Amino acid sequence: GENVEQHPSTLSVQEGDSAVIKCTYSDSASNYFPWYKQELGKRPQLIIDIRSNVGEKKDQRIAVTLNKTAKHFSLHITETQPEDSAVYFCAAFAGSARQLTFGSGTQLTVLP
Amino acid sequence: KAGVTQTPRYLIKTRGQQVTLSCSPISGHRSVSWYQQTPGQGLQFLFEYFSETQRNKGNFPGRFSGRQFSNSRSEMNVSTLELGDSALYLCASSQGTGGPEGTQYFGPGTRLLVL
């Protein structure tokens, strides 16, 4: 089945700096890659997603890149703010398996 | 539209008991997936239902089961509870399969504590 690895597990940045979280996946049939943000005690919320026919997608301060050949995708957050502090999960969806496989999460802390 | 809702939000049970959790998807969504979230194992897929049929199941023992009703509401049941079943149980709904055809939206979760 699909295996998603996520790095780093913890990340601390100064307010205003950029943050990058990286994920790799194993199933070449995976074709959809969402990113979720989970604040303490709250539900995971979709922040951005990318499909396998696209290499990059941006939404204001957030961007995701996908390298299908290398089977890895990354989340980039620019001009970080304290409210960006949360756990971020990447995920990969393989249509053949019909399930979303999640990475282990990254605890992002933005220091004021 | 109202978001995904889950009841109850908190549960305390003892070993050996059984529990039923409920999930109401976003109106119009026909797919419901269930996940177990624990600090050690992260988010793990339990099963997915679409139009009252279980289409996929994760690597969990048979004590974990579920069903979906004609109005797309779903329930999951855990029998003979073990201490290790303590977790946050999340459901997510989507219009279709949960992939490109339909992004998954999560409910607030049910936090289960087994004593």
mmCIF file of C-alpha atoms in Angstrom:
data_model
loop_
_atom_site.group_PDB
_atom_site.id
_atom_site.type_symbol
_atom_site.label_atom_id
_atom_site.label_comp_id
_atom_site.label_asym_id
_atom_site.label_seq_id
_atom_site.Cartn_x
_atom_site.Cartn_y
_atom_site.Cartn_z
ATOM 1 C CA GLY A 1 0.000 0.000 0.000
ATOM 2 C CA GLU A 2 0.857 3.671 -0.010
ATOM 3 C CA ASN A 3 3.448 4.979 2.441
ATOM 4 C CA VAL A 4 3.878 8.703 3.098
ATOM 5 C CA GLU A 5 6.901 10.050 4.938
ATOM 6 C CA GLN A 6 6.915 13.602 6.273
ATOM 7 C CA HIS A 7 9.823 15.741 7.471
ATOM 8 C CA PRO A 8 10.643 17.443 9.725
ATOM 9 C CA SER A 9 8.539 16.326 12.678
ATOM 10 C CA THR A 10 9.050 19.687 14.395
ATOM 11 C CA LEU A 11 9.921 23.050 12.907
ATOM 12 C CA SER A 12 10.469 26.386 14.633
ATOM 13 C CA VAL A 13 10.782 29.594 12.647
ATOM 14 C CA GLN A 14 10.861 33.281 13.457
ATOM 15 C CA GLU A 15 7.827 35.320 12.551
ATOM 16 C CA GLY A 16 8.191 36.568 9.002
ATOM 17 C CA ASP A 17 10.477 33.748 7.909
ATOM 18 C CA SER A 18 9.500 30.962 5.529
ATOM 19 C CA ALA A 19 8.693 27.374 6.479
ATOM 20 C CA VAL A 20 9.049 24.302 4.280
ATOM 21 C CA ILE A 21 7.639 20.850 4.995
ATOM 22 C CA LYS A 22 8.499 17.907 2.759
ATOM 23 C CA CYS A 23 6.722 14.637 2.028
ATOM 24 C CA THR A 24 7.541 11.607 -0.068
ATOM 25 C CA TYR A 25 5.142 8.927 -1.245
ATOM 26 C CA SER A 26 5.645 5.415 -2.520
ATOM 27 C CA ASP A 27 2.698 4.627 -4.809
ATOM 28 C CA SER A 28 3.237 6.034 -8.285
ATOM 29 C CA ALA A 29 -0.530 5.723 -8.855
ATOM 30 C CA SER A 30 -1.243 8.423 -6.256
ATOM 31 C CA ASN A 31 -2.816 11.388 -7.985
ATOM 32 C CA TYR A 32 -4.072 13.797 -5.332
ATOM 33 C CA PHE A 33 -2.095 15.438 -2.539
ATOM 34 C CA PRO A 34 -3.883 17.554 0.085
ATOM 35 C CA TRP A 35 -2.362 19.382 3.030
ATOM 36 C CA TYR A 36 -4.225 19.778 6.299
ATOM 37 C CA LYS A 37 -3.635 22.106 9.243
ATOM 38 C CA GLN A 38 -4.712 20.969 12.695
ATOM 39 C CA GLU A 39 -4.695 23.396 15.588
ATOM 40 C CA LEU A 40 -4.670 22.042 19.108
ATOM 41 C CA GLY A 41 -8.014 20.464 19.968
ATOM 42 C CA LYS A 42 -9.503 21.181 16.563
ATOM 43 C CA ARG A 43 -10.305 19.257 13.421
ATOM 44 C CA PRO A 44 -7.877 18.972 10.502
ATOM 45 C CA GLN A 45 -8.657 21.662 7.951
ATOM 46 C CA LEU A 46 -7.705 21.551 4.294
ATOM 47 C CA ILE A 47 -5.393 24.417 3.448
ATOM 48 C CA ILE A 48 -4.265 23.549 -0.078
ATOM 49 C CA ASP A 49 -4.217 20.588 -2.427
ATOM 50 C CA ILE A 50 -2.561 19.646 -5.697
ATOM 51 C CA ARG A 51 -3.335 17.126 -8.395
ATOM 52 C CA SER A 52 -0.852 15.020 -10.276
ATOM 53 C CA ASN A 53 -1.189 16.979 -13.517
ATOM 54 C CA VAL A 54 0.007 20.190 -11.841
ATOM 55 C CA GLY A 55 3.524 21.009 -10.670
ATOM 56 C CA GLU A 56 2.828 23.948 -8.393
ATOM 57 C CA LYS A 57 -0.106 25.717 -6.797
ATOM 58 C CA LYS A 58 -0.242 28.922 -4.766
ATOM 59 C CA ASP A 59 -2.801 30.470 -2.462
ATOM 60 C CA GLN A 60 -1.639 33.733 -0.928
ATOM 61 C CA ARG A 61 1.209 32.839 1.486
ATOM 62 C CA ILE A 62 0.903 29.106 0.925
ATOM 63 C CA ALA A 63 2.272 27.101 -1.985
ATOM 64 C CA VAL A 64 2.641 23.423 -2.750
ATOM 65 C CA THR A 65 5.020 21.849 -5.260
ATOM 66 C CA LEU A 66 4.884 18.333 -6.672
ATOM 67 C CA ASN A 67 7.659 16.320 -8.301
ATOM 68 C CA LYS A 68 6.041 13.178 -9.688
ATOM 69 C CA THR A 69 9.308 11.723 -10.931
ATOM 70 C CA ALA A 70 10.890 11.893 -7.506
ATOM 71 C CA LYS A 71 7.585 11.186 -5.779
ATOM 72 C CA HIS A 72 7.792 14.055 -3.394
ATOM 73 C CA PHE A 73 5.763 17.167 -2.631
ATOM 74 C CA SER A 74 6.357 20.136 -0.376
ATOM 75 C CA LEU A 75 4.428 22.825 1.475
ATOM 76 C CA HIS A 76 5.862 26.328 1.531
ATOM 77 C CA ILE A 77 4.576 29.007 3.884
ATOM 78 C CA THR A 78 5.996 32.492 3.437
ATOM 79 C CA GLU A 79 5.881 35.443 5.839
ATOM 80 C CA THR A 80 4.886 33.163 8.699
ATOM 81 C CA GLN A 81 2.666 34.505 11.466
ATOM 82 C CA PRO A 82 2.039 33.201 15.009
ATOM 83 C CA GLU A 83 -1.391 31.938 13.909
ATOM 84 C CA ASP A 84 0.349 29.589 11.483
ATOM 85 C CA SER A 85 1.504 27.585 14.515
ATOM 86 C CA ALA A 86 -0.176 24.160 14.255
ATOM 87 C CA VAL A 87 0.408 20.587 13.165
ATOM 88 C CA TYR A 88 0.507 20.174 9.398
ATOM 89 C CA PHE A 89 -0.265 16.872 7.692
ATOM 90 C CA CYS A 90 0.426 15.903 4.123
ATOM 91 C CA ALA A 91 -1.534 13.110 2.471
ATOM 92 C CA ALA A 92 -1.579 11.124 -0.729
ATOM 93 C CA PHE A 93 -4.586 9.566 -2.408
ATOM 94 C CA ALA A 94 -4.283 6.548 -4.665
ATOM 95 C CA GLY A 95 -7.397 5.990 -6.711
ATOM 96 C CA SER A 96 -6.800 2.267 -6.870
ATOM 97 C CA ALA A 97 -6.817 1.991 -3.077
ATOM 98 C CA ARG A 98 -9.491 4.665 -2.618
ATOM 99 C CA GLN A 99 -7.936 5.920 0.560
ATOM 100 C CA LEU A 100 -6.041 8.897 1.864
ATOM 101 C CA THR A 101 -2.723 8.017 3.500
ATOM 102 C CA PHE A 102 -1.354 10.650 5.863
ATOM 103 C CA GLY A 103 2.154 11.631 6.805
ATOM 104 C CA SER A 104 3.077 11.656 10.484
ATOM 105 C CA GLY A 105 2.663 15.422 10.854
ATOM 106 C CA THR A 106 4.896 18.437 11.436
ATOM 107 C CA GLN A 107 4.525 20.629 14.511
ATOM 108 C CA LEU A 108 5.204 24.145 13.254
ATOM 109 C CA THR A 109 5.920 26.830 15.840
ATOM 110 C CA VAL A 110 6.206 30.442 14.740
ATOM 111 C CA LEU A 111 8.124 32.458 17.307
ATOM 112 C CA PRO A 112 7.133 36.129 17.717
ATOM 113 C CA LYS B 1 -23.751 24.560 4.369
ATOM 114 C CA ALA B 2 -23.355 23.045 7.773
ATOM 115 C CA GLY B 3 -20.097 21.203 8.306
ATOM 116 C CA VAL B 4 -19.478 17.615 9.289
ATOM 117 C CA THR B 5 -20.805 16.843 12.748
ATOM 118 C CA GLN B 6 -19.903 14.030 15.099
ATOM 119 C CA THR B 7 -21.549 12.801 18.273
ATOM 120 C CA PRO B 8 -20.734 12.376 21.017
ATOM 121 C CA ARG B 9 -17.710 14.621 21.340
ATOM 122 C CA TYR B 10 -16.314 12.809 24.374
ATOM 123 C CA LEU B 11 -16.733 9.314 25.710
ATOM 124 C CA ILE B 12 -15.313 7.383 28.629
ATOM 125 C CA LYS B 13 -15.666 3.605 28.563
ATOM 126 C CA THR B 14 -14.111 0.663 30.340
ATOM 127 C CA ARG B 15 -12.298 -2.275 28.817
ATOM 128 C CA GLY B 16 -14.589 -4.879 27.316
ATOM 129 C CA GLN B 17 -17.447 -2.482 26.620
ATOM 130 C CA GLN B 18 -18.578 -1.469 23.174
ATOM 131 C CA VAL B 19 -19.125 1.983 21.725
ATOM 132 C CA THR B 20 -20.977 3.527 18.790
ATOM 133 C CA LEU B 21 -19.931 6.816 17.242
ATOM 134 C CA SER B 22 -21.997 8.842 14.809
ATOM 135 C CA CYS B 23 -21.082 11.091 11.900
ATOM 136 C CA SER B 24 -23.335 13.344 9.830
ATOM 137 C CA PRO B 25 -21.713 14.449 6.582
ATOM 138 C CA ILE B 26 -22.077 17.737 4.743
ATOM 139 C CA SER B 27 -25.394 17.852 2.921
ATOM 140 C CA GLY B 28 -25.013 16.287 -0.512
ATOM 141 C CA HIS B 29 -21.860 14.367 0.351
ATOM 142 C CA ARG B 30 -22.193 10.633 -0.145
ATOM 143 C CA SER B 31 -18.806 9.389 0.999
ATOM 144 C CA VAL B 32 -17.813 9.089 4.648
ATOM 145 C CA SER B 33 -14.383 7.978 5.798
ATOM 146 C CA TRP B 34 -13.299 7.215 9.351
ATOM 147 C CA TYR B 35 -9.848 7.750 10.851
ATOM 148 C CA GLN B 36 -8.221 7.009 14.173
ATOM 149 C CA GLN B 37 -5.809 9.646 15.439
ATOM 150 C CA THR B 38 -3.320 8.875 18.185
ATOM 151 C CA PRO B 39 -0.091 10.634 19.204
ATOM 152 C CA GLY B 40 1.977 7.571 18.359
ATOM 153 C CA GLN B 41 0.367 6.391 15.111
ATOM 154 C CA GLY B 42 -0.914 9.627 13.635
ATOM 155 C CA LEU B 43 -3.972 9.553 11.377
ATOM 156 C CA GLN B 44 -4.864 6.033 10.315
ATOM 157 C CA PHE B 45 -7.593 5.083 7.875
ATOM 158 C CA LEU B 46 -10.327 2.821 9.251
ATOM 159 C CA PHE B 47 -12.883 2.498 6.446
ATOM 160 C CA GLU B 48 -14.850 4.359 3.826
ATOM 161 C CA TYR B 49 -18.544 4.167 2.965
ATOM 162 C CA PHE B 50 -20.256 5.343 -0.175
ATOM 163 C CA SER B 51 -23.954 4.915 -0.850
ATOM 164 C CA GLU B 52 -24.344 2.566 2.112
ATOM 165 C CA THR B 53 -21.541 0.270 0.928
ATOM 166 C CA GLN B 54 -18.152 -0.172 2.528
ATOM 167 C CA ARG B 55 -15.714 0.377 -0.319
ATOM 168 C CA ASN B 56 -12.435 0.142 1.511
ATOM 169 C CA LYS B 57 -11.115 -0.912 4.873
ATOM 170 C CA GLY B 58 -7.861 -0.141 6.636
ATOM 171 C CA ASN B 59 -5.697 -2.472 8.660
ATOM 172 C CA PHE B 60 -7.761 -2.682 11.831
ATOM 173 C CA PRO B 61 -9.175 -5.748 13.617
ATOM 174 C CA GLY B 62 -12.725 -6.910 13.084
ATOM 175 C CA ARG B 63 -13.751 -5.288 16.383
ATOM 176 C CA PHE B 64 -13.982 -2.074 14.353
ATOM 177 C CA SER B 65 -17.028 -1.948 12.117
ATOM 178 C CA GLY B 66 -19.252 0.618 10.552
ATOM 179 C CA ARG B 67 -22.276 1.277 8.471
ATOM 180 C CA GLN B 68 -23.875 4.009 6.447
ATOM 181 C CA PHE B 69 -27.517 4.876 6.206
ATOM 182 C CA SER B 70 -29.563 5.988 3.217
ATOM 183 C CA ASN B 71 -29.213 9.643 4.291
ATOM 184 C CA SER B 72 -25.386 9.202 4.222
ATOM 185 C CA ARG B 73 -25.050 9.414 7.998
ATOM 186 C CA SER B 74 -22.548 6.895 9.244
ATOM 187 C CA GLU B 75 -21.837 5.071 12.452
ATOM 188 C CA MET B 76 -18.789 3.191 13.584
ATOM 189 C CA ASN B 77 -18.777 0.602 16.307
ATOM 190 C CA VAL B 78 -15.931 -0.725 18.389
ATOM 191 C CA SER B 79 -16.617 -3.882 20.376
ATOM 192 C CA THR B 80 -14.644 -5.352 23.278
ATOM 193 C CA LEU B 81 -12.789 -2.131 23.898
ATOM 194 C CA GLU B 82 -9.090 -2.238 24.719
ATOM 195 C CA LEU B 83 -6.931 0.407 26.380
ATOM 196 C CA GLY B 84 -5.187 0.972 23.051
ATOM 197 C CA ASP B 85 -8.449 2.066 21.457
ATOM 198 C CA SER B 86 -8.220 5.378 23.315
ATOM 199 C CA ALA B 87 -7.952 7.921 20.530
ATOM 200 C CA LEU B 88 -9.594 10.724 18.634
ATOM 201 C CA TYR B 89 -11.932 9.266 16.023
ATOM 202 C CA LEU B 90 -12.443 11.528 13.050
ATOM 203 C CA CYS B 91 -14.842 11.198 10.205
ATOM 204 C CA ALA B 92 -14.542 13.029 6.924
ATOM 205 C CA SER B 93 -17.076 13.499 4.180
ATOM 206 C CA SER B 94 -16.678 14.104 0.485
ATOM 207 C CA GLN B 95 -18.887 14.221 -2.548
ATOM 208 C CA GLY B 96 -17.315 11.246 -4.247
ATOM 209 C CA THR B 97 -14.445 8.935 -3.643
ATOM 210 C CA GLY B 98 -12.394 11.343 -1.558
ATOM 211 C CA GLY B 99 -9.726 11.924 -4.167
ATOM 212 C CA PRO B 100 -9.742 14.375 -7.027
ATOM 213 C CA GLU B 101 -13.444 13.817 -7.330
ATOM 214 C CA GLY B 102 -14.082 15.088 -3.853
ATOM 215 C CA THR B 103 -11.989 16.753 -1.207
ATOM 216 C CA GLN B 104 -12.441 15.368 2.287
ATOM 217 C CA TYR B 105 -13.764 17.628 5.042
ATOM 218 C CA PHE B 106 -13.294 16.557 8.635
ATOM 219 C CA GLY B 107 -15.644 16.595 11.578
ATOM 220 C CA PRO B 108 -14.545 17.735 15.061
ATOM 221 C CA GLY B 109 -13.944 14.169 16.202
ATOM 222 C CA THR B 110 -15.018 12.010 19.108
ATOM 223 C CA ARG B 111 -12.432 11.626 21.832
ATOM 224 C CA LEU B 112 -12.671 8.147 23.328
ATOM 225 C CA LEU B 113 -10.964 7.242 26.566
ATOM 226 C CA VAL B 114 -10.890 3.588 27.566
ATOM 227 C CA LEU B 115 -10.156 2.890 31.238
#
